[in-house]
mmCIF file of C-alpha atoms and ligand atoms in Angstrom:
data_model
loop_
_atom_site.group_PDB
_atom_site.id
_atom_site.type_symbol
_atom_site.label_atom_id
_atom_site.label_comp_id
_atom_site.label_asym_id
_atom_site.label_seq_id
_atom_site.Cartn_x
_atom_site.Cartn_y
_atom_site.Cartn_z
ATOM 1 C CA UNK I 13 -31.089 33.797 -10.168
ATOM 2 C CA UNK I 14 -31.853 31.393 -13.004
ATOM 3 C CA UNK I 15 -29.825 28.249 -12.286
ATOM 4 C CA UNK I 16 -28.924 27.442 -15.882
ATOM 5 C CA UNK I 17 -28.367 30.799 -17.545
ATOM 6 C CA UNK I 18 -27.074 33.035 -14.768
ATOM 7 C CA UNK I 19 -24.301 30.958 -13.195
ATOM 8 C CA UNK I 20 -21.258 29.288 -14.709
ATOM 9 C CA UNK I 21 -19.225 26.795 -12.678
ATOM 10 C CA UNK I 22 -15.867 25.677 -14.050
ATOM 11 C CA UNK I 23 -12.398 24.649 -12.912
ATOM 12 C CA UNK I 24 -10.420 27.774 -12.096
ATOM 13 C CA UNK I 25 -7.782 29.154 -14.439
ATOM 14 C CA UNK I 26 -4.641 30.969 -13.483
ATOM 15 C CA UNK I 27 -6.305 34.306 -14.266
ATOM 16 C CA UNK I 28 -8.904 33.672 -11.543
ATOM 17 C CA UNK I 29 -6.304 33.416 -8.777
ATOM 18 C CA UNK I 30 -5.993 37.126 -7.885
ATOM 19 C CA UNK I 31 -9.741 37.386 -7.272
ATOM 20 C CA UNK I 32 -9.812 34.126 -5.295
ATOM 21 C CA UNK I 33 -6.874 35.258 -3.144
ATOM 22 C CA UNK I 34 -8.509 38.657 -2.537
ATOM 23 C CA UNK I 35 -11.810 37.082 -1.494
ATOM 24 C CA UNK I 36 -10.042 34.561 0.767
ATOM 25 C CA UNK I 37 -8.148 37.407 2.426
ATOM 26 C CA UNK I 38 -11.155 39.625 3.090
ATOM 27 C CA UNK I 39 -13.921 37.067 3.701
ATOM 28 C CA UNK I 40 -12.156 34.125 5.315
ATOM 29 C CA UNK I 41 -8.824 35.245 6.738
ATOM 30 C CA UNK I 42 -9.858 38.632 8.186
ATOM 31 C CA UNK I 43 -7.745 39.284 11.293
ATOM 32 C CA UNK I 44 -5.384 36.414 10.483
ATOM 33 C CA UNK I 45 -2.279 36.180 8.320
ATOM 34 C CA UNK I 46 -2.790 35.713 4.568
ATOM 35 C CA UNK I 47 -2.166 31.985 4.110
ATOM 36 C CA UNK I 48 -4.038 31.437 0.834
ATOM 37 C CA UNK I 49 -1.747 33.472 -1.377
ATOM 38 C CA UNK I 50 -1.807 33.292 -5.175
ATOM 39 C CA UNK I 51 1.288 31.083 -4.960
ATOM 40 C CA UNK I 52 -0.434 28.573 -2.692
ATOM 41 C CA UNK I 53 -3.606 28.705 -4.787
ATOM 42 C CA UNK I 54 -1.449 27.997 -7.845
ATOM 43 C CA UNK I 55 -0.203 24.821 -6.150
ATOM 44 C CA UNK I 56 -3.822 23.779 -5.517
ATOM 45 C CA UNK I 57 -4.601 24.440 -9.182
ATOM 46 C CA UNK I 58 -1.850 22.037 -10.245
ATOM 47 C CA UNK I 59 -2.524 19.424 -7.540
ATOM 48 C CA UNK I 60 -3.976 16.273 -9.157
ATOM 49 C CA UNK I 61 -6.310 15.480 -6.237
ATOM 50 C CA UNK I 62 -7.577 19.015 -5.637
ATOM 51 C CA UNK I 63 -10.304 20.903 -7.469
ATOM 52 C CA UNK I 64 -10.425 24.695 -7.474
ATOM 53 C CA UNK I 65 -13.897 25.516 -8.741
ATOM 54 C CA UNK I 66 -14.858 29.022 -9.698
ATOM 55 C CA UNK I 67 -18.315 30.566 -10.142
ATOM 56 C CA UNK I 68 -19.129 33.412 -12.495
ATOM 57 C CA UNK I 69 -22.571 34.937 -12.229
ATOM 58 C CA UNK I 70 -24.520 37.305 -14.390
ATOM 59 C CA UNK I 71 -24.201 40.579 -12.562
ATOM 60 C CA UNK I 72 -27.316 42.760 -12.333
ATOM 61 C CA UNK I 73 -25.187 45.817 -13.146
ATOM 62 C CA UNK I 74 -21.747 44.694 -14.330
ATOM 63 C CA UNK I 75 -18.836 47.046 -13.738
ATOM 64 C CA UNK I 76 -18.056 48.655 -17.105
ATOM 65 C CA UNK I 77 -14.470 47.377 -17.119
ATOM 66 C CA UNK I 78 -15.608 43.758 -17.157
ATOM 67 C CA UNK I 79 -17.003 44.086 -20.656
ATOM 68 C CA UNK I 80 -19.308 41.133 -19.971
ATOM 69 C CA UNK I 81 -22.397 40.497 -17.938
ATOM 70 C CA UNK I 82 -20.623 37.709 -16.056
ATOM 71 C CA UNK I 83 -18.527 38.516 -13.014
ATOM 72 C CA UNK I 84 -16.454 36.509 -10.568
ATOM 73 C CA UNK I 85 -18.878 35.434 -7.844
ATOM 74 C CA UNK I 86 -17.125 32.843 -5.710
ATOM 75 C CA UNK I 87 -15.033 29.715 -5.468
ATOM 76 C CA UNK I 88 -14.563 26.448 -3.618
ATOM 77 C CA UNK I 89 -11.509 24.259 -3.124
ATOM 78 C CA UNK I 90 -11.806 20.572 -2.334
ATOM 79 C CA UNK I 91 -9.159 17.931 -1.755
ATOM 80 C CA UNK I 92 -10.186 14.387 -2.685
ATOM 81 C CA UNK I 93 -8.516 11.837 -0.423
ATOM 82 C CA UNK I 94 -8.852 8.061 -0.611
ATOM 83 C CA UNK I 95 -11.521 7.719 2.044
ATOM 84 C CA UNK I 96 -12.722 11.272 2.571
ATOM 85 C CA UNK I 97 -12.761 14.617 0.882
ATOM 86 C CA UNK I 98 -11.849 17.865 2.591
ATOM 87 C CA UNK I 99 -13.301 21.265 1.780
ATOM 88 C CA UNK I 100 -10.333 23.610 2.104
ATOM 89 C CA UNK I 101 -12.045 26.926 1.338
ATOM 90 C CA UNK I 102 -15.342 28.310 0.099
ATOM 91 C CA UNK I 103 -16.273 31.916 -0.502
ATOM 92 C CA UNK I 104 -18.928 33.965 -2.275
ATOM 93 C CA UNK I 105 -18.540 37.661 -3.078
ATOM 94 C CA UNK I 106 -20.704 39.749 -0.708
ATOM 95 C CA UNK I 107 -22.929 41.161 -3.485
ATOM 96 C CA UNK I 108 -23.777 37.622 -4.642
ATOM 97 C CA UNK I 109 -24.599 36.057 -1.262
ATOM 98 C CA UNK I 110 -27.929 34.438 -0.389
ATOM 99 C CA UNK I 111 -28.606 33.635 -4.033
ATOM 100 C CA UNK I 112 -27.794 29.928 -3.771
ATOM 101 C CA UNK I 113 -24.297 30.205 -5.251
ATOM 102 C CA UNK I 114 -22.482 28.758 -2.226
ATOM 103 C CA UNK I 115 -24.893 25.821 -2.311
ATOM 104 C CA UNK I 116 -24.287 25.254 -6.035
ATOM 105 C CA UNK I 117 -20.502 25.327 -5.598
ATOM 106 C CA UNK I 118 -20.550 22.899 -2.671
ATOM 107 C CA UNK I 119 -23.000 20.483 -4.318
ATOM 108 C CA UNK I 120 -20.808 20.427 -7.476
ATOM 109 C CA UNK I 121 -17.744 19.539 -5.387
ATOM 110 C CA UNK I 122 -19.703 16.901 -3.446
ATOM 111 C CA UNK I 123 -20.895 15.275 -6.670
ATOM 112 C CA UNK I 124 -17.280 15.000 -7.815
ATOM 113 C CA UNK I 125 -16.394 13.307 -4.514
ATOM 114 C CA UNK I 126 -19.196 10.792 -4.991
ATOM 115 C CA UNK I 127 -18.074 10.084 -8.553
ATOM 116 C CA UNK I 128 -14.596 9.378 -7.158
ATOM 117 C CA UNK I 129 -16.091 6.908 -4.655
ATOM 118 C CA UNK I 130 -15.594 9.180 -1.643
ATOM 119 C CA UNK I 131 -18.551 9.374 0.713
ATOM 120 C CA UNK I 132 -17.460 11.696 3.481
ATOM 121 C CA UNK I 133 -16.675 15.398 3.340
ATOM 122 C CA UNK I 134 -15.025 17.202 6.242
ATOM 123 C CA UNK I 135 -14.115 20.822 6.841
ATOM 124 C CA UNK I 136 -12.943 23.283 9.486
ATOM 125 C CA UNK I 137 -14.269 26.780 9.952
ATOM 126 C CA UNK I 138 -13.722 29.617 12.368
ATOM 127 C CA UNK I 139 -15.690 29.113 15.574
ATOM 128 C CA UNK I 140 -16.930 32.720 15.447
ATOM 129 C CA UNK I 141 -18.272 32.380 11.878
ATOM 130 C CA UNK I 142 -21.950 31.886 12.667
ATOM 131 C CA UNK I 143 -23.113 32.579 9.102
ATOM 132 C CA UNK I 144 -20.949 29.816 7.663
ATOM 133 C CA UNK I 145 -22.058 27.414 10.395
ATOM 134 C CA UNK I 146 -25.684 28.116 9.481
ATOM 135 C CA UNK I 147 -24.846 27.611 5.801
ATOM 136 C CA UNK I 148 -23.163 24.233 6.354
ATOM 137 C CA UNK I 149 -25.934 23.047 8.676
ATOM 138 C CA UNK I 150 -28.493 23.988 6.014
ATOM 139 C CA UNK I 151 -26.553 21.807 3.565
ATOM 140 C CA UNK I 152 -26.570 18.755 5.841
ATOM 141 C CA UNK I 153 -23.246 19.119 7.672
ATOM 142 C CA UNK I 154 -23.002 18.140 11.333
ATOM 143 C CA UNK I 155 -20.621 19.328 14.063
ATOM 144 C CA UNK I 156 -17.691 16.951 14.532
ATOM 145 C CA UNK I 157 -15.612 18.598 17.250
ATOM 146 C CA UNK I 158 -13.694 21.719 18.142
ATOM 147 C CA UNK I 159 -9.953 22.348 17.734
ATOM 148 C CA UNK I 160 -8.662 24.929 20.260
ATOM 149 C CA UNK I 161 -6.370 27.599 18.788
ATOM 150 C CA UNK I 162 -6.445 26.054 15.294
ATOM 151 C CA UNK I 163 -6.230 29.486 13.652
ATOM 152 C CA UNK I 164 -2.819 30.892 14.610
ATOM 153 C CA UNK I 165 -3.524 30.219 18.275
ATOM 154 C CA UNK I 166 -6.096 33.031 18.406
ATOM 155 C CA UNK I 167 -9.318 31.320 17.372
ATOM 156 C CA UNK I 168 -10.780 27.827 17.665
ATOM 157 C CA UNK I 169 -11.929 25.814 14.674
ATOM 158 C CA UNK I 170 -15.144 23.881 14.454
ATOM 159 C CA UNK I 171 -15.035 20.649 12.510
ATOM 160 C CA UNK I 172 -18.071 19.670 10.484
ATOM 161 C CA UNK I 173 -18.723 16.657 8.330
ATOM 162 C CA UNK I 174 -21.307 15.227 5.994
ATOM 163 C CA UNK I 175 -21.910 11.634 4.929
ATOM 164 C CA UNK I 176 -22.837 12.007 1.269
ATOM 165 C CA UNK I 177 -24.837 8.776 1.393
ATOM 166 C CA UNK I 178 -27.220 10.270 3.944
ATOM 167 C CA UNK I 179 -30.427 11.858 2.752
ATOM 168 C CA UNK I 180 -29.603 15.433 1.788
ATOM 169 C CA UNK I 181 -31.007 18.076 4.103
ATOM 170 C CA UNK I 182 -33.422 20.497 2.471
ATOM 171 C CA UNK I 183 -32.935 21.254 -1.193
ATOM 172 C CA UNK I 184 -30.300 19.260 -3.138
HETATM 173 C C1 COA U 97 -20.907 31.011 3.797
HETATM 174 C C2 COA U 97 -21.084 31.463 2.340
HETATM 175 C C3 COA U 97 -20.102 30.726 1.452
HETATM 176 C C4 COA U 97 -22.522 31.119 1.903
HETATM 177 O O1 COA U 97 -22.662 31.412 0.514
HETATM 178 P P1 COA U 97 -24.059 31.878 -0.130
HETATM 179 O O2 COA U 97 -23.934 31.789 -1.598
HETATM 180 O O3 COA U 97 -24.443 33.204 0.442
HETATM 181 O O4 COA U 97 -25.039 30.756 0.455
HETATM 182 P P2 COA U 97 -26.408 30.240 -0.219
HETATM 183 O O5 COA U 97 -27.151 31.401 -0.811
HETATM 184 O O6 COA U 97 -26.105 29.099 -1.123
HETATM 185 O O7 COA U 97 -27.187 29.745 1.090
HETATM 186 C C5 COA U 97 -27.727 28.435 1.223
HETATM 187 C C6 COA U 97 -28.418 28.359 2.572
HETATM 188 O O8 COA U 97 -27.443 28.473 3.641
HETATM 189 C C7 COA U 97 -28.004 29.208 4.731
HETATM 190 N N1 COA U 97 -27.268 30.474 4.892
HETATM 191 C C8 COA U 97 -26.403 31.042 4.001
HETATM 192 N N2 COA U 97 -25.905 32.194 4.500
HETATM 193 C C9 COA U 97 -26.475 32.352 5.723
HETATM 194 C C10 COA U 97 -26.366 33.371 6.726
HETATM 195 N N3 COA U 97 -25.570 34.455 6.553
HETATM 196 N N4 COA U 97 -27.097 33.232 7.858
HETATM 197 C C11 COA U 97 -27.906 32.162 8.036
HETATM 198 N N5 COA U 97 -28.044 31.153 7.120
HETATM 199 C C12 COA U 97 -27.337 31.262 5.979
HETATM 200 C C13 COA U 97 -29.467 29.482 4.362
HETATM 201 O O9 COA U 97 -30.244 28.373 4.820
HETATM 202 C C14 COA U 97 -29.406 29.483 2.843
HETATM 203 O O10 COA U 97 -30.629 29.205 2.222
HETATM 204 P P3 COA U 97 -31.711 30.412 2.024
HETATM 205 O O11 COA U 97 -30.985 31.607 1.483
HETATM 206 O O12 COA U 97 -32.704 29.817 1.062
HETATM 207 O O13 COA U 97 -32.279 30.679 3.400
HETATM 208 C C15 COA U 97 -20.917 33.015 2.204
HETATM 209 O O14 COA U 97 -21.687 33.662 3.213
HETATM 210 C C16 COA U 97 -19.475 33.481 2.348
HETATM 211 O O15 COA U 97 -18.724 33.518 1.381
HETATM 212 N N6 COA U 97 -19.072 33.871 3.585
HETATM 213 C C17 COA U 97 -17.706 34.365 3.808
HETATM 214 C C18 COA U 97 -16.672 33.267 3.647
HETATM 215 C C19 COA U 97 -16.930 32.073 4.551
HETATM 216 O O16 COA U 97 -17.343 32.223 5.690
HETATM 217 N N7 COA U 97 -16.692 30.867 4.005
HETATM 218 C C20 COA U 97 -16.926 29.624 4.727
HETATM 219 C C21 COA U 97 -15.790 29.208 5.584
HETATM 220 S S1 COA U 97 -14.372 28.725 4.612
#
């Protein structure tokens, strides 16, 4: 994927919310209740200290109904607190995974944190989600504890964090 011509990152619009909610439900909340509804995502969209970033990528074979070569590819939601930022959610559509899109979304959100003078990013993820753990480790995140039963009492959460002042791991 060509970094400049094949991917567009921009703040989400209301029209993106159904796709974000659907991806959150299938890719992140599978087996749990649907917490990240369009209503809740709409609150994030309006929240002054939260960024909902959406990625559209040039699809190799776009579905005819899209009428454009660009398709919804993923999203990330970050809350910017005074001393630390928190990554609330991140997801990439299955057909667009392992193309560097998750990395691009997260690095964009991290740069915004740095510009706001925030140097630490934290997140929780499902303890059984080995792929996401590998992804975050590849991007310089370190384990920062485990929270038993964090997800509706049925699954633990792993906490991970990254000091944005530290030398980035691997590619930027
Ligand atoms: C985790 C997720 C966001 C990664 O997005 P992605 O666009 O596929 O990731 P990238 O292509 O940017 O990967 C960057 C690096 O992370 C690592 N990585 C990503 N996915 C991985 C996997 N499934 N297994 C092992 N390492 C992985 C690799 O080092 C990769 O670099 P490489 O492809 O050059 O080897 C995506 O798999 C996803 O949406 N999963 C479902 C939702 C989810 O688990 N979200 C996170 C918790 S909220």
